[in-house]
GROMACS .gro file of N, CA and C in nm:
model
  417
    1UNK      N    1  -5.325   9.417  10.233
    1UNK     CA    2  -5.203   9.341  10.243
    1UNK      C    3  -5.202   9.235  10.134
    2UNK      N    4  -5.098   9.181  10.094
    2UNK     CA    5  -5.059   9.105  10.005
    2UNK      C    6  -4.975   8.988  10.027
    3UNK      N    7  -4.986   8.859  10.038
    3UNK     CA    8  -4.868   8.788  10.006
    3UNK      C    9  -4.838   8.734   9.866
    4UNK      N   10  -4.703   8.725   9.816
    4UNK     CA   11  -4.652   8.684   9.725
    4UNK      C   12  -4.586   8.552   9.747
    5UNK      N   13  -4.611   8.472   9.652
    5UNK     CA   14  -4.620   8.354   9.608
    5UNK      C   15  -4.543   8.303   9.516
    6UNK      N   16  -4.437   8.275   9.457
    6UNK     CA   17  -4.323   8.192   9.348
    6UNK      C   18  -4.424   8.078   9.336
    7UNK      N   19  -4.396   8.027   9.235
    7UNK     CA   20  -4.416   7.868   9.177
    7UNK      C   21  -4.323   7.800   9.190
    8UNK      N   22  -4.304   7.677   9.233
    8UNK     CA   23  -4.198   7.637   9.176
    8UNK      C   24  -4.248   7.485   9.142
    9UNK      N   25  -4.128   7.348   9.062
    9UNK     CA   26  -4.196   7.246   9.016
    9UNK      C   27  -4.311   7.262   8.910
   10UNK      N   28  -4.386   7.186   8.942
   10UNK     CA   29  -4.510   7.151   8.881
   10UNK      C   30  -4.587   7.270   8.915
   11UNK      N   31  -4.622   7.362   8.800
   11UNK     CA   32  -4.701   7.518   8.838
   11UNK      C   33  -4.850   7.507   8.868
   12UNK      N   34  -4.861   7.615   8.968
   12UNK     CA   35  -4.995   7.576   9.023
   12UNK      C   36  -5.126   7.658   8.949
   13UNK      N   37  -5.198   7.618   8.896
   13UNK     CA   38  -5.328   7.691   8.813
   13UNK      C   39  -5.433   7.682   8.883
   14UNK      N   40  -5.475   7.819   8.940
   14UNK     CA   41  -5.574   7.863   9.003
   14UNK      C   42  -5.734   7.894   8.914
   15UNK      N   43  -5.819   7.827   8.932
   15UNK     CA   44  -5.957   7.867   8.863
   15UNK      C   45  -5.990   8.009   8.979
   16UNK      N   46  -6.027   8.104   8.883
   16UNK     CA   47  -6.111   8.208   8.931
   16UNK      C   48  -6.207   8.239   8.841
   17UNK      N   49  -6.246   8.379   8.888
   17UNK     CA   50  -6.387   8.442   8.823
   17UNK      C   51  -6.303   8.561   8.783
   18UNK      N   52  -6.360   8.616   8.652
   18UNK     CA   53  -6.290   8.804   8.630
   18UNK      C   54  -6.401   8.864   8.628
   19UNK      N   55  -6.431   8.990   8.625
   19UNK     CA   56  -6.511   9.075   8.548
   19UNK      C   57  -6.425   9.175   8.516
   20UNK      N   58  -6.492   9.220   8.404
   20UNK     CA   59  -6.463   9.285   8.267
   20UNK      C   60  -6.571   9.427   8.262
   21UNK      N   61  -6.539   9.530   8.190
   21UNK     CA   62  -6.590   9.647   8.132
   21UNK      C   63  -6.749   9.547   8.040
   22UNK      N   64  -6.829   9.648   8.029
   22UNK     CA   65  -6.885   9.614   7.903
   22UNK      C   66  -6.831   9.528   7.731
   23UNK      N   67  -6.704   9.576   7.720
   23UNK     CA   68  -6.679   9.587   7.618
   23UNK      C   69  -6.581   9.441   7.635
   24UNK      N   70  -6.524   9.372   7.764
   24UNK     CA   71  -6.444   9.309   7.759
   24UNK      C   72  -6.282   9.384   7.837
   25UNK      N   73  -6.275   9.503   7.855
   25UNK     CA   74  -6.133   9.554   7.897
   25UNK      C   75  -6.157   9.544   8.042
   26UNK      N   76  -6.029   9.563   8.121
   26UNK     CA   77  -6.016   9.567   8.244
   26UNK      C   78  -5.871   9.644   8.244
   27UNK      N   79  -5.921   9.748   8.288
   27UNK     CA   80  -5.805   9.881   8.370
   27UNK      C   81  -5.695   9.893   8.199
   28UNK      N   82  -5.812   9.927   8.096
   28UNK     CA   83  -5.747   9.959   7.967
   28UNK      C   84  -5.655   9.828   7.874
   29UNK      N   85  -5.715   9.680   7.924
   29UNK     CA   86  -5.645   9.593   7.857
   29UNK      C   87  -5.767   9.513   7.777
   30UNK      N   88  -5.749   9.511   7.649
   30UNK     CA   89  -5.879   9.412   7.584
   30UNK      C   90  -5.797   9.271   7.587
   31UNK      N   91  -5.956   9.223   7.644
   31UNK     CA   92  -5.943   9.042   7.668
   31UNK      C   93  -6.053   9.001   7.573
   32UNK      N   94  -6.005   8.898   7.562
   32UNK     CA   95  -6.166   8.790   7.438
   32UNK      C   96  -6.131   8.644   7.522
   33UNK      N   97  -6.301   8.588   7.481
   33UNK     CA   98  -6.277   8.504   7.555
   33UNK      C   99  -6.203   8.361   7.464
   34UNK      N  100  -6.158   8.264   7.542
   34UNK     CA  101  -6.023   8.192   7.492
   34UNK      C  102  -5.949   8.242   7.475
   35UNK      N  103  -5.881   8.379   7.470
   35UNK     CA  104  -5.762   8.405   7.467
   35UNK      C  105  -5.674   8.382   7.598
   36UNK      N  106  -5.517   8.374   7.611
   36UNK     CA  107  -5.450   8.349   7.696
   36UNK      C  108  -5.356   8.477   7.682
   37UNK      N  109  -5.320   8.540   7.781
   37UNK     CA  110  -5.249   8.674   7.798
   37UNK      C  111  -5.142   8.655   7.917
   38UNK      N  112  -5.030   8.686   7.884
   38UNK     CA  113  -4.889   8.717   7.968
   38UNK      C  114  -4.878   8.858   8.016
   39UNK      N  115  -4.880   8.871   8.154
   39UNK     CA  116  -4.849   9.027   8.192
   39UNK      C  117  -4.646   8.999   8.165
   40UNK      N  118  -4.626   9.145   8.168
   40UNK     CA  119  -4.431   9.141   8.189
   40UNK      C  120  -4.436   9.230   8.276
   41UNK      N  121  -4.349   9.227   8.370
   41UNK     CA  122  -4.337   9.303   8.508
   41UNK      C  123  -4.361   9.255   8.629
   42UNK      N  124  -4.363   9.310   8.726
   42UNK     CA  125  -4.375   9.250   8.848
   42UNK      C  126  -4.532   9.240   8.839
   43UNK      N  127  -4.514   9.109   8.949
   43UNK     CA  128  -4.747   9.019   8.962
   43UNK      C  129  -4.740   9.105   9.134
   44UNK      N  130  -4.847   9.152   9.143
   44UNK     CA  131  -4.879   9.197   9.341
   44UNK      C  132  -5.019   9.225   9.325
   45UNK      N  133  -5.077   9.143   9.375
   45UNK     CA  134  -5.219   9.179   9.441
   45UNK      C  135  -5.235   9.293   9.429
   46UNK      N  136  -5.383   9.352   9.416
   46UNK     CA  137  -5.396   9.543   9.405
   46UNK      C  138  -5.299   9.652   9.323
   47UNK      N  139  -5.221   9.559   9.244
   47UNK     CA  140  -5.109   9.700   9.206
   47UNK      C  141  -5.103   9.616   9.060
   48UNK      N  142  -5.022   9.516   9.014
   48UNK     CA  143  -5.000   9.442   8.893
   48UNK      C  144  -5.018   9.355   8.864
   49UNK      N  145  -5.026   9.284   8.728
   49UNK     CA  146  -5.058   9.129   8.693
   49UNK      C  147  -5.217   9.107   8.644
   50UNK      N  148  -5.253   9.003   8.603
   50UNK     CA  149  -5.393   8.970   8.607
   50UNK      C  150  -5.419   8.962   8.723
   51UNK      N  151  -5.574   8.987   8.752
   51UNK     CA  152  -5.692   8.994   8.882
   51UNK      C  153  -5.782   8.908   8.838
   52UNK      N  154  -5.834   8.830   8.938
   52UNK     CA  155  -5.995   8.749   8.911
   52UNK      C  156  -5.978   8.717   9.092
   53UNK      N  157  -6.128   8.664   9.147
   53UNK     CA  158  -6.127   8.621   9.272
   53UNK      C  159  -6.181   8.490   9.250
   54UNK      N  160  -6.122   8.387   9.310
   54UNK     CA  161  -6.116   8.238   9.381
   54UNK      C  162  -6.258   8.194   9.338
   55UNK      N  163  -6.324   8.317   9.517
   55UNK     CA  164  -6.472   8.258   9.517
   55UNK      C  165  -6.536   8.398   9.432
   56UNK      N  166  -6.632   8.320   9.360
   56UNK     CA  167  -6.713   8.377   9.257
   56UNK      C  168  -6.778   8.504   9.276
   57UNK      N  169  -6.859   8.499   9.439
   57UNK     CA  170  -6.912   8.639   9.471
   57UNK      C  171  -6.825   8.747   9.474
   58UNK      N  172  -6.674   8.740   9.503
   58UNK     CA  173  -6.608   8.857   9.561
   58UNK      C  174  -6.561   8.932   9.433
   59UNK      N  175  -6.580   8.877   9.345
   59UNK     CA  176  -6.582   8.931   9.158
   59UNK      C  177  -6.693   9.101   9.201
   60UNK      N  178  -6.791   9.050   9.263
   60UNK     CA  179  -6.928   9.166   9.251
   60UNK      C  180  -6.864   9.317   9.314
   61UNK      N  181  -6.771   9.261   9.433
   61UNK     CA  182  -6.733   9.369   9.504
   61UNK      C  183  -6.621   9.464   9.448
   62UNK      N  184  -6.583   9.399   9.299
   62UNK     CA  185  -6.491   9.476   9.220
   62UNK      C  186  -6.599   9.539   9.103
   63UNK      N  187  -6.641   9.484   9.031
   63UNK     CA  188  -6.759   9.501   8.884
   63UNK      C  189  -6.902   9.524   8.957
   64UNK      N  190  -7.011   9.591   8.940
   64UNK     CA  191  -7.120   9.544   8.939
   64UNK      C  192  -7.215   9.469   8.849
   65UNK      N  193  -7.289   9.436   8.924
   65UNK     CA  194  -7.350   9.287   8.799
   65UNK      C  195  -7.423   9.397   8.704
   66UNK      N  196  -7.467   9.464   8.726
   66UNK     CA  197  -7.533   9.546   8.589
   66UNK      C  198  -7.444   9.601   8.528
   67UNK      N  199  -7.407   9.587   8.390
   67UNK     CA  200  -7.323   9.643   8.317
   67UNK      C  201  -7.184   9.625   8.290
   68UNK      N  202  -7.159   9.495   8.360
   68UNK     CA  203  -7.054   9.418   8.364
   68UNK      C  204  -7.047   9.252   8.307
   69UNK      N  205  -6.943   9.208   8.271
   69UNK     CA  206  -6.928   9.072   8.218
   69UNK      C  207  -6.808   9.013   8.261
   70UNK      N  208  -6.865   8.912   8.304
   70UNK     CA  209  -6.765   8.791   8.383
   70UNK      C  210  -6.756   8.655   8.308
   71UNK      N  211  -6.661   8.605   8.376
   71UNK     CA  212  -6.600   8.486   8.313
   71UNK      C  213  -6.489   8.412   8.429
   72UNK      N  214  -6.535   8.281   8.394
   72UNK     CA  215  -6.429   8.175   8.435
   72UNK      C  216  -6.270   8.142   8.397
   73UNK      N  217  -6.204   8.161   8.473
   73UNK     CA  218  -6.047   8.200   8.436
   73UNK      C  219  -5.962   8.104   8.472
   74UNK      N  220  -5.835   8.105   8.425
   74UNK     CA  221  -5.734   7.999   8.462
   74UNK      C  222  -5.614   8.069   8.473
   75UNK      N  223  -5.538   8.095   8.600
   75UNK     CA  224  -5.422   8.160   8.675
   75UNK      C  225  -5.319   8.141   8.664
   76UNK      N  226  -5.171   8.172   8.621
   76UNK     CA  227  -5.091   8.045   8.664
   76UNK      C  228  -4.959   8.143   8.665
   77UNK      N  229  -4.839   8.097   8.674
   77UNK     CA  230  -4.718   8.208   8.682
   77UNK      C  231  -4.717   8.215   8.771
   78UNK      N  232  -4.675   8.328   8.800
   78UNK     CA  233  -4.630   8.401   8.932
   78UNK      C  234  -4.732   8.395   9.014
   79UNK      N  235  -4.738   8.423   9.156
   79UNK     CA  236  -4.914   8.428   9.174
   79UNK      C  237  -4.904   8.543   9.313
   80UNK      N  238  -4.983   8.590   9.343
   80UNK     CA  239  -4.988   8.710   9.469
   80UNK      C  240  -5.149   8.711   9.527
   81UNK      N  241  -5.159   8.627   9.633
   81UNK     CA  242  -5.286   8.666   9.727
   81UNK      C  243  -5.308   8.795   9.798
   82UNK      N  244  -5.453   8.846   9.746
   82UNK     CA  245  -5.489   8.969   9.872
   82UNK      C  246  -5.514   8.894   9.984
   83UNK      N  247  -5.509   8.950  10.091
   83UNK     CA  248  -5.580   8.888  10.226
   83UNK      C  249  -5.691   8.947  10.278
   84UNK      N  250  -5.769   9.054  10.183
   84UNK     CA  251  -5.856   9.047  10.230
   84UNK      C  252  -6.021   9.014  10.181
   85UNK      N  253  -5.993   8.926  10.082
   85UNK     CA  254  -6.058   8.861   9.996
   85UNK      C  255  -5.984   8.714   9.942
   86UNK      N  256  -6.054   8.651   9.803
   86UNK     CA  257  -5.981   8.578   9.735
   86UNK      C  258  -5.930   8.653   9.616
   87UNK      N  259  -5.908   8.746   9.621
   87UNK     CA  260  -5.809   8.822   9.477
   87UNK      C  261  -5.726   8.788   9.499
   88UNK      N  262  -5.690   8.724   9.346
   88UNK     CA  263  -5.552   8.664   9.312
   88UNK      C  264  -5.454   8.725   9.187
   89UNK      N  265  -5.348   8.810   9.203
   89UNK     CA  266  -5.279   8.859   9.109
   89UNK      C  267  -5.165   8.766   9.045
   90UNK      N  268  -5.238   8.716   8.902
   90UNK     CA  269  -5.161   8.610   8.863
   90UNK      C  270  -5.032   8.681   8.661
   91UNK      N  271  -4.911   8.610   8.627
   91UNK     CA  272  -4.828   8.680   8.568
   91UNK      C  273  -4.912   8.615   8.451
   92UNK      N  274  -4.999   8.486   8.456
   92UNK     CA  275  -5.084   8.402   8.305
   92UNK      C  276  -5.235   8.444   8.335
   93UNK      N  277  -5.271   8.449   8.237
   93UNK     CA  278  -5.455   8.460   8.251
   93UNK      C  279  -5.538   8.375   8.099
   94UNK      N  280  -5.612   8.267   8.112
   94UNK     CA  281  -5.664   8.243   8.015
   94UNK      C  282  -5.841   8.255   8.070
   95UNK      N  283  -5.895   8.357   7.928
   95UNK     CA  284  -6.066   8.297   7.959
   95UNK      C  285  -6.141   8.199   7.923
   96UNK      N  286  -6.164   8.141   7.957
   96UNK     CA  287  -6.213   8.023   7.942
   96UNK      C  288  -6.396   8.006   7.886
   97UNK      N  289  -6.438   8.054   7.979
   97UNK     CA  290  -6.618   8.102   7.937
   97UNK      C  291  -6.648   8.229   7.978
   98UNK      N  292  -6.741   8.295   7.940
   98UNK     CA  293  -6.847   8.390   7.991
   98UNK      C  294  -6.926   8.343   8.038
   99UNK      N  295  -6.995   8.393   8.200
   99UNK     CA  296  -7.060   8.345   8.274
   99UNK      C  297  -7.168   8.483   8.306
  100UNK      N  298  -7.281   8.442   8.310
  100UNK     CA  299  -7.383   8.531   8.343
  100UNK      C  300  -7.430   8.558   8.527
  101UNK      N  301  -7.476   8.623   8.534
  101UNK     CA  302  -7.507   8.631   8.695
  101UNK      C  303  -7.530   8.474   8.802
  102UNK      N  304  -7.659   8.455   8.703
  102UNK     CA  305  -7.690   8.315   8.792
  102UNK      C  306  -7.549   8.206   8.762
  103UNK      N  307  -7.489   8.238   8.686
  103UNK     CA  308  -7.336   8.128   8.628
  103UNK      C  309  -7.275   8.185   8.763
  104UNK      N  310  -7.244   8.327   8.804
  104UNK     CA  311  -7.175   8.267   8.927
  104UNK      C  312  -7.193   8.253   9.012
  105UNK      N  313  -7.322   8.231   9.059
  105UNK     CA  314  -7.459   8.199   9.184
  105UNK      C  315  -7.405   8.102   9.247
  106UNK      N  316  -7.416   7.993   9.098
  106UNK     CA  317  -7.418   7.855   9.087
  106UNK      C  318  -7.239   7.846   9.135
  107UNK      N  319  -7.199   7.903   9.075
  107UNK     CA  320  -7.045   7.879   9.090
  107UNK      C  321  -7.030   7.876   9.249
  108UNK      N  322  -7.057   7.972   9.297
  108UNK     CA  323  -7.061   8.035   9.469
  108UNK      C  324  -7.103   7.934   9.521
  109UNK      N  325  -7.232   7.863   9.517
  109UNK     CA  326  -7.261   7.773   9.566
  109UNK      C  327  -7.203   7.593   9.569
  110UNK      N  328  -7.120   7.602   9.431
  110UNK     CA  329  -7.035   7.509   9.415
  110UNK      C  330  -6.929   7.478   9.495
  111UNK      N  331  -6.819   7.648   9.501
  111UNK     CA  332  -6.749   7.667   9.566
  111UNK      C  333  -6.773   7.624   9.728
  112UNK      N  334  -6.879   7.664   9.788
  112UNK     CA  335  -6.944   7.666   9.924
  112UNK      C  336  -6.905   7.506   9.919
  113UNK      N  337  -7.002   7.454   9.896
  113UNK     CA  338  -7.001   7.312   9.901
  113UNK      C  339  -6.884   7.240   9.889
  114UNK      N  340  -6.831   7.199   9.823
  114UNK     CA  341  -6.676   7.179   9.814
  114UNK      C  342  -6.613   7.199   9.902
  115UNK      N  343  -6.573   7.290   9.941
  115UNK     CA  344  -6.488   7.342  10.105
  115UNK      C  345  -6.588   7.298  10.202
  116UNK      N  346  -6.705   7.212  10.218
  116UNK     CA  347  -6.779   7.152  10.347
  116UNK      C  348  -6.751   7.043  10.401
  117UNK      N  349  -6.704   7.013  10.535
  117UNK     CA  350  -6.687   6.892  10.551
  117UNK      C  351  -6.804   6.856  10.624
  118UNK      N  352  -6.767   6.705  10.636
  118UNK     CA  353  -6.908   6.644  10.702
  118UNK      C  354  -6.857   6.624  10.852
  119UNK      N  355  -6.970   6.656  10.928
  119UNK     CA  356  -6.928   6.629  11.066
  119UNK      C  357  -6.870   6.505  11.154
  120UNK      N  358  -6.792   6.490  11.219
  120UNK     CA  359  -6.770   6.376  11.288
  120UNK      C  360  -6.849   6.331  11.357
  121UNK      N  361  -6.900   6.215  11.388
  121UNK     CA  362  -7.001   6.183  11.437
  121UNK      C  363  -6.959   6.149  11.638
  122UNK      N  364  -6.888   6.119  11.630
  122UNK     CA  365  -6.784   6.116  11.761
  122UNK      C  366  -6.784   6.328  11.802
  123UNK      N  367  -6.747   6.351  11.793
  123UNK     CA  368  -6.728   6.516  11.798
  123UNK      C  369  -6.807   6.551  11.940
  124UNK      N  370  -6.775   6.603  12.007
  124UNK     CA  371  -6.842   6.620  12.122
  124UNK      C  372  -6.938   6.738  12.155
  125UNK      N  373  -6.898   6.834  12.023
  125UNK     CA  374  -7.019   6.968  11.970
  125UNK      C  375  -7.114   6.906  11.896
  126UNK      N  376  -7.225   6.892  11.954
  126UNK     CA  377  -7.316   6.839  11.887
  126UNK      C  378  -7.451   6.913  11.928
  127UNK      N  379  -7.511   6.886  11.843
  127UNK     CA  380  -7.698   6.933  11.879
  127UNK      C  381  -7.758   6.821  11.904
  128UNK      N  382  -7.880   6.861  12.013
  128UNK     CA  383  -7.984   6.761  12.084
  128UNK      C  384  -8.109   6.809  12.072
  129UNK      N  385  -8.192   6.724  12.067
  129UNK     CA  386  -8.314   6.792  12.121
  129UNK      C  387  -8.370   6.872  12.035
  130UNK      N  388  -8.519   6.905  12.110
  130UNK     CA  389  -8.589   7.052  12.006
  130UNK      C  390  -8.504   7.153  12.032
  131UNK      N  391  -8.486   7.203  11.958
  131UNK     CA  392  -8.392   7.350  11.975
  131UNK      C  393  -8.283   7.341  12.063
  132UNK      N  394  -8.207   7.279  12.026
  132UNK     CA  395  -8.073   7.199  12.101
  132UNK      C  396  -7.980   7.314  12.050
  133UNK      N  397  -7.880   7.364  12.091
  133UNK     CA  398  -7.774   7.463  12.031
  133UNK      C  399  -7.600   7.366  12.034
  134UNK      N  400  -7.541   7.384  11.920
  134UNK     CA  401  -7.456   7.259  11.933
  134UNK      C  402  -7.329   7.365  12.036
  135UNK      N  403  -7.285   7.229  12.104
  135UNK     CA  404  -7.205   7.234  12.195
  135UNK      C  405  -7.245   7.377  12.363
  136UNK      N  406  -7.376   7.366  12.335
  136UNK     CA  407  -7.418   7.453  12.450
  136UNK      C  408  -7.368   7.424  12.570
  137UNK      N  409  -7.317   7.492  12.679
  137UNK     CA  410  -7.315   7.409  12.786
  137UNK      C  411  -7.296   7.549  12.900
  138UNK      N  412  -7.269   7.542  13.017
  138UNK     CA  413  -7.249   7.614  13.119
  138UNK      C  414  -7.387   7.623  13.225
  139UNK      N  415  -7.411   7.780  13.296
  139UNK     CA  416  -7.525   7.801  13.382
  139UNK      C  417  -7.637   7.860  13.282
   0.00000   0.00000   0.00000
């Protein structure tokens, strides 16, 4: 499934991850890195537009890390979420760097962190004790 997304106002630029062929192509299009590329036609998740994913790992489940090359991207235009990942089908694509395996380890783990919040200390799920399980309760 797919939702589609308009911009409107102030356009929204999504950082993702791509991977690429050996050579740099993806589904017969050559990219270099710093270049900036315009698709024309309709943007949809799984079907048209530039592709890269959000979070860094879900890049692997498209490319494999052997024999593949990735990079840090910048989204913008039109934009179309998969839902069943972070693939994002965007109408702008710029590359920005080439990133090696552990580059998007680190990225993943960046990502992770960032989206963590810290717990409330008030919160009534909490852990106790040796081997306390948070918010345990019942028989």
């Amino acid at each position: 499934m797919t939702r589609k997304k308009k911009t409107e106002a102030a356009e929204e630029i999504v950082t993702a991850y791509k991977g690429f062929n050996q050579d740099l192509t993806c589904r017969g299009y050559q990219f270099e890195i710093g270049g900036t590329y315009k698709h024309e036609g309709d943007v949809e998740a799984c079907a048209s537009g530039f592709h890269a994913c959000e979070y860094p790992l879900d890049v692997l489940g498209y490319y494999r890390p052997a024999g593949s090359r990735f990079a840090l991207v910048e989204q913008s235009g039109d934009l179309s979420r998969h839902d069943g990942d972070s693939k994002v089908a965007s109408r702008k694509i710029s590359i920005k760097a080439e990133l090696t395996i552990a580059g998007l380890v680190k990225a993943a783990i960046e990502y992770t962190a960032s989206r963590c919040k810290p717990v409330d200390p008030e919160s009534p799920a909490s852990s106790t004790g040796d081997r306390g399980a948070a918010s345990s309760t019942g028989d």
